[in-house]
């Protein structure tokens, strides 16, 4: 399973991008604060140590501090926690648990060099703090030892330790920034994305639905301009579709009138065989005209949608075909309903059943549930179709049988009408070959 790390939605992308940028900014801020705190700690602890070492060196050079003597000297020259300064000819022993501080030693050596005091070596350690002093005395006790003029001068001091407070401050600062920035960004993104979602749903809807109300013009100015342009675009489409319907109605009326007049004249032909052929041709022209008008008007939306019980519909269709002597039956049907236009859906199914009965020997109807949809399946026992035929037969005037005889080939509009009706109801028509032979024509519609 592939995990998508970058969200698809506008709100998700904005929130994630801002969150990542805030995290990066806070990481840089944390690094700078840690560096500044480290410099401040070194300056606080190292500056005091350097001042005492320089003072001890000056006093020793003036003879004010005898060798191996110190202020508040301890036994055998070993420094204790009360001592401020120790001067000795030997390196001073340190308590167990002392932690070396090389950064502090380097800092002290640098300051001594700037004061023209040459040190053979400089070391620094942090002493373990007694538990009873942790709450009373802030910071850590450190010992800085410098070897100068053959003597070891050790001074004691304290350095601040405020790492926990710094981390707590950064945590609260980060949370405050996230709340102050992400919440307004989410509100702005939602305000922009909400009308865009409505616009997407409207764009995906069937443009032939004339009762579609204009979208409300809301959101930022550029989004409102887009909605205004979309409403105008949909209005122009609705006007063109209405003009097309009026034109088709006029064409249908104008063509049916001369066909009806022609049939009346044909009825007066004395030759029975010739008269029957002429009448059949006129009926074929009238049927083809009906199919063309039905294809053009399949998505017109003049019929209202209502709940349709599919099991009752397929059983009624199968009974109607059996009364006319066609081998049509219901194989399996679950109780399922859809919201559709009944007459158009019935016409789509009749077209599929007619094809199955004409080319596949018999038709078997099924209704089954699918995730979020209901499938109506018309199965036949014919030879099936090739992949090229499956792709092309749903196009207008495409026919598997190339003759122009409606008894064998039809007008090539049945599948096109069924496909347009299915898509007008929010579904789709698919053709698929069965493994055991035959063809399944499937209309999948969203559940009510």
Short mmCIF file of C-alpha atoms in Angstrom, two decimals:
data_model
loop_
_atom_site.label_atom_id
_atom_site.label_comp_id
_atom_site.label_asym_id
_atom_site.label_seq_id
_atom_site.Cartn_x
_atom_site.Cartn_y
_atom_site.Cartn_z
CA UNK A 1 0.00 0.00 0.00
CA UNK A 2 1.46 3.34 -1.06
CA UNK A 3 1.38 6.04 1.60
CA UNK A 4 0.84 9.57 0.31
CA UNK A 5 2.82 12.03 2.44
CA UNK A 6 1.77 15.20 0.59
CA UNK A 7 -1.98 15.87 0.95
CA UNK A 8 -4.11 16.54 -2.10
CA UNK A 9 -6.46 19.17 -0.71
CA UNK A 10 -5.68 22.88 -0.62
CA UNK A 11 -6.20 23.11 3.15
CA UNK A 12 -3.95 20.11 3.79
CA UNK A 13 -1.16 21.44 1.58
CA UNK A 14 -1.26 24.92 3.14
CA UNK A 15 -1.33 23.60 6.70
CA UNK A 16 1.45 21.09 6.06
CA UNK A 17 3.63 23.66 4.25
CA UNK A 18 3.23 26.24 7.03
CA UNK A 19 3.81 23.59 9.71
CA UNK A 20 7.04 22.48 8.02
CA UNK A 21 8.24 26.05 7.60
CA UNK A 22 7.45 26.83 11.24
CA UNK A 23 9.30 23.70 12.32
CA UNK A 24 12.33 24.69 10.25
CA UNK A 25 12.25 28.24 11.62
CA UNK A 26 11.97 26.98 15.19
CA UNK A 27 14.84 24.54 14.60
CA UNK A 28 17.04 27.42 13.40
CA UNK A 29 15.85 29.54 16.33
CA UNK A 30 16.65 26.72 18.74
CA UNK A 31 20.15 26.30 17.29
CA UNK A 32 20.82 30.05 17.57
CA UNK A 33 19.48 30.19 21.13
CA UNK A 34 21.55 27.18 22.18
CA UNK A 35 24.64 28.75 20.64
CA UNK A 36 23.92 32.08 22.33
CA UNK A 37 23.28 30.39 25.67
CA UNK A 38 26.51 28.43 25.33
CA UNK A 39 28.44 31.64 24.64
CA UNK A 40 26.73 33.33 27.58
CA UNK A 41 27.58 30.40 29.85
CA UNK A 42 31.22 30.46 28.77
CA UNK A 43 31.40 34.21 29.26
CA UNK A 44 29.81 34.00 32.69
CA UNK A 45 31.94 31.15 34.01
CA UNK A 46 35.13 31.77 32.02
CA UNK A 47 35.30 35.54 32.56
CA UNK A 48 35.23 35.25 36.33
CA UNK A 49 37.81 32.44 36.26
CA UNK A 50 40.16 34.47 34.03
CA UNK A 51 39.90 37.50 36.32
CA UNK A 52 40.83 35.44 39.37
CA UNK A 53 43.69 33.67 37.56
CA UNK A 54 45.18 36.96 36.34
CA UNK A 55 44.83 38.43 39.82
CA UNK A 56 46.56 35.39 41.33
CA UNK A 57 49.36 35.57 38.76
CA UNK A 58 49.95 39.25 39.50
CA UNK A 59 49.96 38.65 43.24
CA UNK A 60 52.27 35.66 42.89
CA UNK A 61 54.70 37.66 40.76
CA UNK A 62 54.72 40.39 43.40
CA UNK A 63 55.36 37.78 46.07
CA UNK A 64 52.10 38.28 47.85
CA UNK A 65 51.21 34.57 47.48
CA UNK A 66 53.92 32.18 48.76
CA UNK A 67 54.37 28.90 46.84
CA UNK A 68 51.84 26.19 47.67
CA UNK A 69 49.74 28.65 49.64
CA UNK A 70 46.22 29.70 48.86
CA UNK A 71 43.29 31.68 50.06
CA UNK A 72 41.32 29.47 52.45
CA UNK A 73 43.77 26.63 51.74
CA UNK A 74 42.69 23.10 52.38
CA UNK A 75 44.61 20.17 53.65
CA UNK A 76 47.58 19.18 51.41
CA UNK A 77 46.51 21.75 48.88
CA UNK A 78 43.38 19.74 47.92
CA UNK A 79 40.55 22.12 46.94
CA UNK A 80 37.30 21.76 48.76
CA UNK A 81 33.91 23.21 47.87
CA UNK A 82 34.51 26.35 49.94
CA UNK A 83 37.78 27.29 48.28
CA UNK A 84 37.88 30.12 45.72
CA UNK A 85 41.53 29.86 44.70
CA UNK A 86 44.31 27.26 44.96
CA UNK A 87 47.95 27.80 43.90
CA UNK A 88 50.17 24.70 43.84
CA UNK A 89 53.32 23.33 42.25
CA UNK A 90 51.53 20.05 41.51
CA UNK A 91 48.34 19.28 39.51
CA UNK A 92 45.40 19.34 41.88
CA UNK A 93 43.49 16.09 42.46
CA UNK A 94 39.79 16.30 41.61
CA UNK A 95 36.77 14.68 43.24
CA UNK A 96 35.31 11.54 41.74
CA UNK A 97 32.71 12.22 39.08
CA UNK A 98 34.16 15.46 37.73
CA UNK A 99 33.19 16.03 34.10
CA UNK A 100 35.73 17.67 31.72
CA UNK A 101 34.60 20.90 30.02
CA UNK A 102 36.92 21.36 27.01
CA UNK A 103 34.89 24.29 25.59
CA UNK A 104 35.29 26.24 28.83
CA UNK A 105 39.01 25.44 28.94
CA UNK A 106 39.52 26.67 25.37
CA UNK A 107 37.55 29.84 26.13
CA UNK A 108 39.66 30.60 29.24
CA UNK A 109 42.89 29.95 27.35
CA UNK A 110 41.77 32.35 24.63
CA UNK A 111 40.96 35.10 27.16
CA UNK A 112 44.28 34.59 28.92
CA UNK A 113 46.08 34.97 25.60
CA UNK A 114 44.20 38.20 24.92
CA UNK A 115 45.40 39.44 28.37
CA UNK A 116 49.05 38.59 27.49
CA UNK A 117 49.14 35.75 30.01
CA UNK A 118 50.75 32.63 28.58
CA UNK A 119 49.40 29.37 29.99
CA UNK A 120 51.19 26.08 29.40
CA UNK A 121 47.87 24.24 29.80
CA UNK A 122 44.29 25.00 30.79
CA UNK A 123 41.73 22.46 32.02
CA UNK A 124 38.17 22.79 33.27
CA UNK A 125 35.82 20.38 35.03
CA UNK A 126 32.27 20.41 36.31
CA UNK A 127 31.95 18.98 39.83
CA UNK A 128 29.05 16.72 40.80
CA UNK A 129 26.48 18.72 42.70
CA UNK A 130 25.15 17.54 46.01
CA UNK A 131 21.39 16.81 45.90
CA UNK A 132 20.56 19.09 48.83
CA UNK A 133 22.01 22.08 46.98
CA UNK A 134 20.24 21.58 43.68
CA UNK A 135 17.14 23.50 44.66
CA UNK A 136 18.95 26.25 46.61
CA UNK A 137 21.96 27.11 44.42
CA UNK A 138 21.37 27.44 40.66
CA UNK A 139 23.94 26.31 38.13
CA UNK A 140 26.91 23.94 38.35
CA UNK A 141 30.20 24.22 40.25
CA UNK A 142 33.24 24.28 37.97
CA UNK A 143 37.01 24.17 38.55
CA UNK A 144 39.32 25.92 36.09
CA UNK A 145 43.04 25.06 36.36
CA UNK A 146 45.80 26.90 34.44
CA UNK A 147 49.52 26.08 34.49
CA UNK A 148 51.38 29.42 34.43
CA UNK A 149 55.03 30.00 35.27
CA UNK A 150 55.34 26.44 36.55
CA UNK A 151 52.46 26.80 38.99
CA UNK A 152 48.97 25.38 38.84
CA UNK A 153 46.37 27.99 39.61
CA UNK A 154 42.89 26.58 40.19
CA UNK A 155 39.79 28.70 40.71
CA UNK A 156 36.28 27.67 41.59
CA UNK A 157 33.16 29.19 40.16
CA UNK A 158 29.64 28.47 38.91
CA UNK A 159 28.09 28.41 35.48
CA UNK A 160 24.33 28.71 34.85
CA UNK A 161 22.36 25.72 33.58
CA UNK A 162 19.06 26.80 32.09
CA UNK A 163 18.67 24.19 29.35
CA UNK A 164 15.35 22.88 30.68
CA UNK A 165 13.92 26.38 30.91
CA UNK A 166 15.08 27.09 27.37
CA UNK A 167 13.47 23.93 26.06
CA UNK A 168 10.23 24.71 27.87
CA UNK A 169 10.26 28.23 26.50
CA UNK A 170 10.77 26.95 22.95
CA UNK A 171 7.98 24.38 23.32
CA UNK A 172 5.49 27.02 24.46
CA UNK A 173 6.73 29.43 21.79
CA UNK A 174 6.28 26.79 19.08
CA UNK A 175 2.78 25.90 20.27
CA UNK A 176 1.82 29.58 20.39
CA UNK A 177 3.11 30.15 16.86
CA UNK A 178 1.25 27.12 15.57
CA UNK A 179 -1.98 28.32 17.15
CA UNK A 180 -1.53 31.92 16.02
CA UNK A 181 -0.60 31.03 12.42
CA UNK A 182 -2.16 27.68 11.56
CA UNK A 183 -5.67 28.46 12.78
CA UNK A 184 -6.05 31.64 10.67
CA UNK A 185 -4.49 29.85 7.68
CA UNK A 186 -6.92 26.96 8.07
CA UNK A 187 -9.84 29.40 8.24
CA UNK A 188 -8.64 31.26 5.14
CA UNK A 189 -7.97 28.02 3.25
CA UNK A 190 -11.37 26.62 4.21
CA UNK A 191 -13.03 29.87 3.09
CA UNK A 192 -11.33 29.52 -0.29
CA UNK A 193 -11.76 25.74 -0.61
CA UNK A 194 -15.46 25.53 0.30
CA UNK A 195 -16.71 27.37 -2.82
CA UNK A 196 -14.13 25.50 -4.90
CA UNK A 197 -15.63 22.18 -3.73
CA UNK A 198 -19.10 23.42 -4.66
CA UNK A 199 -17.71 24.50 -8.03
CA UNK A 200 -16.16 21.06 -8.58
CA UNK A 201 -19.45 19.30 -7.81
CA UNK A 202 -21.32 21.64 -10.15
CA UNK A 203 -18.78 21.12 -12.94
CA UNK A 204 -19.10 17.33 -12.59
CA UNK A 205 -22.88 17.42 -12.78
CA UNK A 206 -24.72 16.83 -16.03
CA UNK A 207 -24.76 20.12 -18.00
CA UNK A 208 -28.05 19.09 -19.58
CA UNK A 209 -29.89 19.58 -16.26
CA UNK A 210 -31.68 22.86 -16.87
CA UNK A 211 -32.87 23.29 -13.28
CA UNK A 212 -29.36 23.78 -11.89
CA UNK A 213 -29.34 26.93 -9.78
CA UNK A 214 -26.39 29.32 -10.07
CA UNK A 215 -23.66 28.88 -7.49
CA UNK A 216 -23.46 31.42 -4.70
CA UNK A 217 -20.68 33.91 -5.32
CA UNK A 218 -18.55 33.64 -2.17
CA UNK A 219 -14.95 33.30 -1.07
CA UNK A 220 -11.93 35.46 -2.02
CA UNK A 221 -12.24 37.82 -4.96
CA UNK A 222 -10.44 35.58 -7.45
CA UNK A 223 -12.61 32.61 -6.43
CA UNK A 224 -15.73 34.76 -6.79
CA UNK A 225 -14.60 35.80 -10.27
CA UNK A 226 -14.18 32.13 -11.18
CA UNK A 227 -17.69 31.30 -9.90
CA UNK A 228 -19.17 34.24 -11.83
CA UNK A 229 -17.48 33.01 -15.02
CA UNK A 230 -18.69 29.45 -14.36
CA UNK A 231 -22.29 30.56 -13.81
CA UNK A 232 -22.19 32.53 -17.07
CA UNK A 233 -20.64 29.55 -18.87
CA UNK A 234 -23.32 27.17 -17.56
CA UNK A 235 -26.04 29.63 -18.47
CA UNK A 236 -24.75 29.75 -22.06
CA UNK A 237 -24.69 25.95 -22.20
CA UNK A 238 -28.27 25.77 -20.92
CA UNK A 239 -29.34 28.29 -23.56
CA UNK A 240 -27.64 26.33 -26.35
CA UNK A 241 -29.20 23.07 -25.14
CA UNK A 242 -32.64 24.66 -25.05
CA UNK A 243 -32.13 25.98 -28.57
CA UNK A 244 -31.03 22.50 -29.65
CA UNK A 245 -34.16 20.93 -28.13
CA UNK A 246 -36.41 23.41 -29.89
CA UNK A 247 -34.61 22.79 -33.16
CA UNK A 248 -34.86 19.00 -32.77
CA UNK A 249 -38.53 19.28 -31.91
CA UNK A 250 -39.15 21.33 -35.03
CA UNK A 251 -37.08 18.93 -37.16
CA UNK A 252 -38.91 15.92 -35.74
CA UNK A 253 -42.27 17.49 -36.40
CA UNK A 254 -41.33 18.64 -39.89
CA UNK A 255 -40.00 15.19 -40.82
CA UNK A 256 -42.82 13.17 -39.28
CA UNK A 257 -45.44 15.15 -41.17
CA UNK A 258 -44.17 14.30 -44.69
CA UNK A 259 -43.51 10.70 -43.60
CA UNK A 260 -47.10 10.35 -42.43
CA UNK A 261 -48.31 11.91 -45.67
CA UNK A 262 -46.05 9.60 -47.66
CA UNK A 263 -47.44 6.55 -45.87
CA UNK A 264 -51.01 7.60 -46.68
CA UNK A 265 -50.06 7.76 -50.36
CA UNK A 266 -48.22 4.44 -50.18
CA UNK A 267 -51.35 2.77 -48.82
CA UNK A 268 -52.94 3.41 -52.24
CA UNK A 269 -50.32 1.36 -54.12
CA UNK A 270 -51.99 -1.68 -55.68
CA UNK A 271 -48.94 -3.97 -55.70
CA UNK A 272 -49.00 -5.64 -52.27
CA UNK A 273 -45.32 -6.61 -52.25
CA UNK A 274 -44.20 -3.16 -53.35
CA UNK A 275 -46.56 -1.51 -50.87
CA UNK A 276 -45.24 -3.60 -47.96
CA UNK A 277 -41.62 -2.78 -48.84
CA UNK A 278 -42.38 0.92 -49.06
CA UNK A 279 -44.26 0.87 -45.75
CA UNK A 280 -41.35 -0.99 -44.12
CA UNK A 281 -38.93 1.65 -45.41
CA UNK A 282 -41.12 4.45 -44.07
CA UNK A 283 -41.40 2.74 -40.67
CA UNK A 284 -37.62 2.24 -40.61
CA UNK A 285 -37.11 5.95 -41.33
CA UNK A 286 -39.57 6.88 -38.59
CA UNK A 287 -37.89 4.51 -36.09
CA UNK A 288 -34.43 5.86 -36.96
CA UNK A 289 -35.73 9.41 -36.55
CA UNK A 290 -37.11 8.45 -33.13
CA UNK A 291 -33.75 6.97 -32.12
CA UNK A 292 -31.82 10.05 -33.26
CA UNK A 293 -34.13 12.37 -31.33
CA UNK A 294 -33.93 10.12 -28.27
CA UNK A 295 -30.12 10.18 -28.42
CA UNK A 296 -30.08 13.96 -28.72
CA UNK A 297 -32.54 14.38 -25.85
CA UNK A 298 -31.25 11.60 -23.57
CA UNK A 299 -29.84 14.09 -21.05
CA UNK A 300 -32.41 16.83 -21.44
CA UNK A 301 -33.75 16.32 -17.93
CA UNK A 302 -37.40 16.99 -18.70
CA UNK A 303 -38.41 14.04 -16.51
CA UNK A 304 -38.07 14.36 -12.76
CA UNK A 305 -35.99 11.97 -10.71
CA UNK A 306 -37.75 9.68 -8.26
CA UNK A 307 -36.94 6.50 -6.29
CA UNK A 308 -36.95 3.42 -8.52
CA UNK A 309 -37.14 -0.14 -7.15
CA UNK A 310 -34.86 -2.02 -9.53
CA UNK A 311 -36.06 -5.52 -8.73
CA UNK A 312 -39.64 -4.66 -9.63
CA UNK A 313 -38.44 -2.83 -12.75
CA UNK A 314 -36.45 -5.76 -14.20
CA UNK A 315 -39.22 -8.25 -13.35
CA UNK A 316 -41.76 -6.06 -15.14
CA UNK A 317 -39.51 -5.72 -18.20
CA UNK A 318 -38.85 -9.48 -18.34
CA UNK A 319 -42.59 -10.26 -18.13
CA UNK A 320 -43.32 -7.77 -20.91
CA UNK A 321 -40.75 -9.37 -23.22
CA UNK A 322 -41.97 -12.88 -22.45
CA UNK A 323 -45.48 -11.87 -23.47
CA UNK A 324 -44.03 -10.95 -26.87
CA UNK A 325 -42.33 -14.31 -27.19
CA UNK A 326 -38.79 -13.22 -26.29
CA UNK A 327 -36.51 -15.35 -24.11
CA UNK A 328 -35.95 -12.83 -21.32
CA UNK A 329 -35.85 -13.76 -17.64
CA UNK A 330 -34.60 -12.51 -14.28
CA UNK A 331 -31.59 -14.49 -13.10
CA UNK A 332 -31.03 -12.86 -9.70
CA UNK A 333 -32.15 -9.53 -8.29
CA UNK A 334 -31.62 -8.00 -4.87
CA UNK A 335 -33.90 -5.41 -3.36
CA UNK A 336 -32.16 -2.15 -4.22
CA UNK A 337 -33.27 1.31 -5.17
CA UNK A 338 -31.81 4.26 -7.04
CA UNK A 339 -32.85 7.86 -7.64
CA UNK A 340 -33.38 8.13 -11.38
CA UNK A 341 -35.76 9.10 -14.16
CA UNK A 342 -37.89 5.95 -14.62
CA UNK A 343 -38.83 6.34 -18.28
CA UNK A 344 -35.28 7.04 -19.41
CA UNK A 345 -33.88 4.17 -17.33
CA UNK A 346 -36.52 1.85 -18.74
CA UNK A 347 -35.57 2.91 -22.28
CA UNK A 348 -31.87 2.26 -21.61
CA UNK A 349 -32.62 -1.24 -20.31
CA UNK A 350 -34.92 -1.98 -23.24
CA UNK A 351 -32.12 -1.08 -25.65
CA UNK A 352 -29.74 -3.47 -23.87
CA UNK A 353 -32.36 -6.24 -23.74
CA UNK A 354 -33.15 -5.80 -27.44
CA UNK A 355 -29.47 -6.19 -28.29
CA UNK A 356 -29.12 -9.25 -26.06
CA UNK A 357 -32.21 -10.91 -27.54
CA UNK A 358 -31.20 -10.06 -31.12
CA UNK A 359 -27.49 -11.00 -31.02
CA UNK A 360 -27.13 -13.20 -27.95
CA UNK A 361 -30.03 -15.67 -28.29
CA UNK A 362 -31.55 -14.74 -24.93
CA UNK A 363 -31.32 -12.13 -22.15
CA UNK A 364 -30.89 -12.65 -18.43
CA UNK A 365 -31.39 -9.71 -16.05
CA UNK A 366 -29.64 -9.31 -12.70
CA UNK A 367 -29.45 -6.66 -9.99
CA UNK A 368 -26.55 -6.70 -7.52
CA UNK A 369 -25.04 -4.37 -5.01
CA UNK A 370 -21.55 -2.87 -5.23
CA UNK A 371 -19.71 -0.44 -2.93
CA UNK A 372 -21.63 2.81 -3.24
CA UNK A 373 -23.51 1.66 -6.35
CA UNK A 374 -26.07 -0.76 -7.75
CA UNK A 375 -25.38 -2.72 -10.94
CA UNK A 376 -28.07 -3.76 -13.41
CA UNK A 377 -26.66 -6.54 -15.62
CA UNK A 378 -28.10 -7.70 -18.93
CA UNK A 379 -26.41 -10.96 -19.94
CA UNK A 380 -26.64 -12.86 -23.19
CA UNK A 381 -25.31 -16.16 -24.59
CA UNK A 382 -23.82 -14.70 -27.78
CA UNK A 383 -20.26 -14.91 -29.06
CA UNK A 384 -19.16 -11.80 -27.16
CA UNK A 385 -17.26 -8.83 -28.55
CA UNK A 386 -13.66 -8.01 -29.30
CA UNK A 387 -11.89 -5.25 -27.40
CA UNK A 388 -12.17 -2.93 -30.41
CA UNK A 389 -15.90 -3.57 -30.67
CA UNK A 390 -16.40 -2.88 -26.97
CA UNK A 391 -14.67 0.49 -27.40
CA UNK A 392 -16.53 1.51 -30.57
CA UNK A 393 -20.05 0.08 -30.25
CA UNK A 394 -21.10 2.65 -27.65
CA UNK A 395 -20.49 5.44 -30.17
CA UNK A 396 -23.43 6.73 -32.24
CA UNK A 397 -24.18 4.79 -35.47
CA UNK A 398 -21.53 2.14 -34.67
CA UNK A 399 -22.91 -1.34 -35.39
CA UNK A 400 -21.60 -4.86 -35.09
CA UNK A 401 -23.70 -5.92 -38.07
CA UNK A 402 -23.00 -3.57 -40.98
CA UNK A 403 -26.23 -3.94 -42.90
CA UNK A 404 -28.79 -1.14 -42.86
CA UNK A 405 -31.67 -3.51 -42.25
CA UNK A 406 -33.23 -2.79 -38.88
CA UNK A 407 -34.25 -6.42 -38.58
CA UNK A 408 -30.58 -7.46 -38.46
CA UNK A 409 -28.40 -4.46 -37.81
CA UNK A 410 -30.53 -1.67 -36.35
CA UNK A 411 -29.57 2.00 -36.46
CA UNK A 412 -26.49 1.71 -34.25
CA UNK A 413 -27.90 4.08 -31.63
CA UNK A 414 -29.20 1.73 -28.93
CA UNK A 415 -25.97 1.44 -26.94
CA UNK A 416 -25.23 5.15 -27.37
CA UNK A 417 -28.63 6.04 -25.97
CA UNK A 418 -28.17 3.63 -23.06
CA UNK A 419 -24.72 5.05 -22.31
CA UNK A 420 -25.93 8.67 -22.37
CA UNK A 421 -28.89 7.83 -20.14
CA UNK A 422 -26.63 6.02 -17.64
CA UNK A 423 -24.19 8.93 -17.54
CA UNK A 424 -27.07 11.39 -17.22
CA UNK A 425 -28.14 9.53 -14.07
CA UNK A 426 -24.65 9.79 -12.59
CA UNK A 427 -23.60 6.24 -13.53
CA UNK A 428 -21.89 4.47 -16.39
CA UNK A 429 -22.40 1.72 -18.96
CA UNK A 430 -19.74 -0.95 -19.42
CA UNK A 431 -19.55 -3.97 -21.71
CA UNK A 432 -17.56 -7.03 -20.69
CA UNK A 433 -17.13 -10.56 -21.95
CA UNK A 434 -17.82 -13.43 -19.57
CA UNK A 435 -15.24 -16.15 -19.06
CA UNK A 436 -17.80 -18.89 -19.88
CA UNK A 437 -19.02 -17.09 -23.02
CA UNK A 438 -21.50 -14.34 -23.66
CA UNK A 439 -21.58 -10.63 -22.96
CA UNK A 440 -22.60 -8.60 -19.91
CA UNK A 441 -23.94 -5.07 -20.40
CA UNK A 442 -23.75 -3.38 -17.00
CA UNK A 443 -25.38 -0.12 -15.94
CA UNK A 444 -23.89 1.02 -12.61
CA UNK A 445 -25.89 3.69 -10.78
CA UNK A 446 -25.18 5.37 -7.42
CA UNK A 447 -27.31 4.08 -4.58
CA UNK A 448 -30.24 6.19 -3.46
#
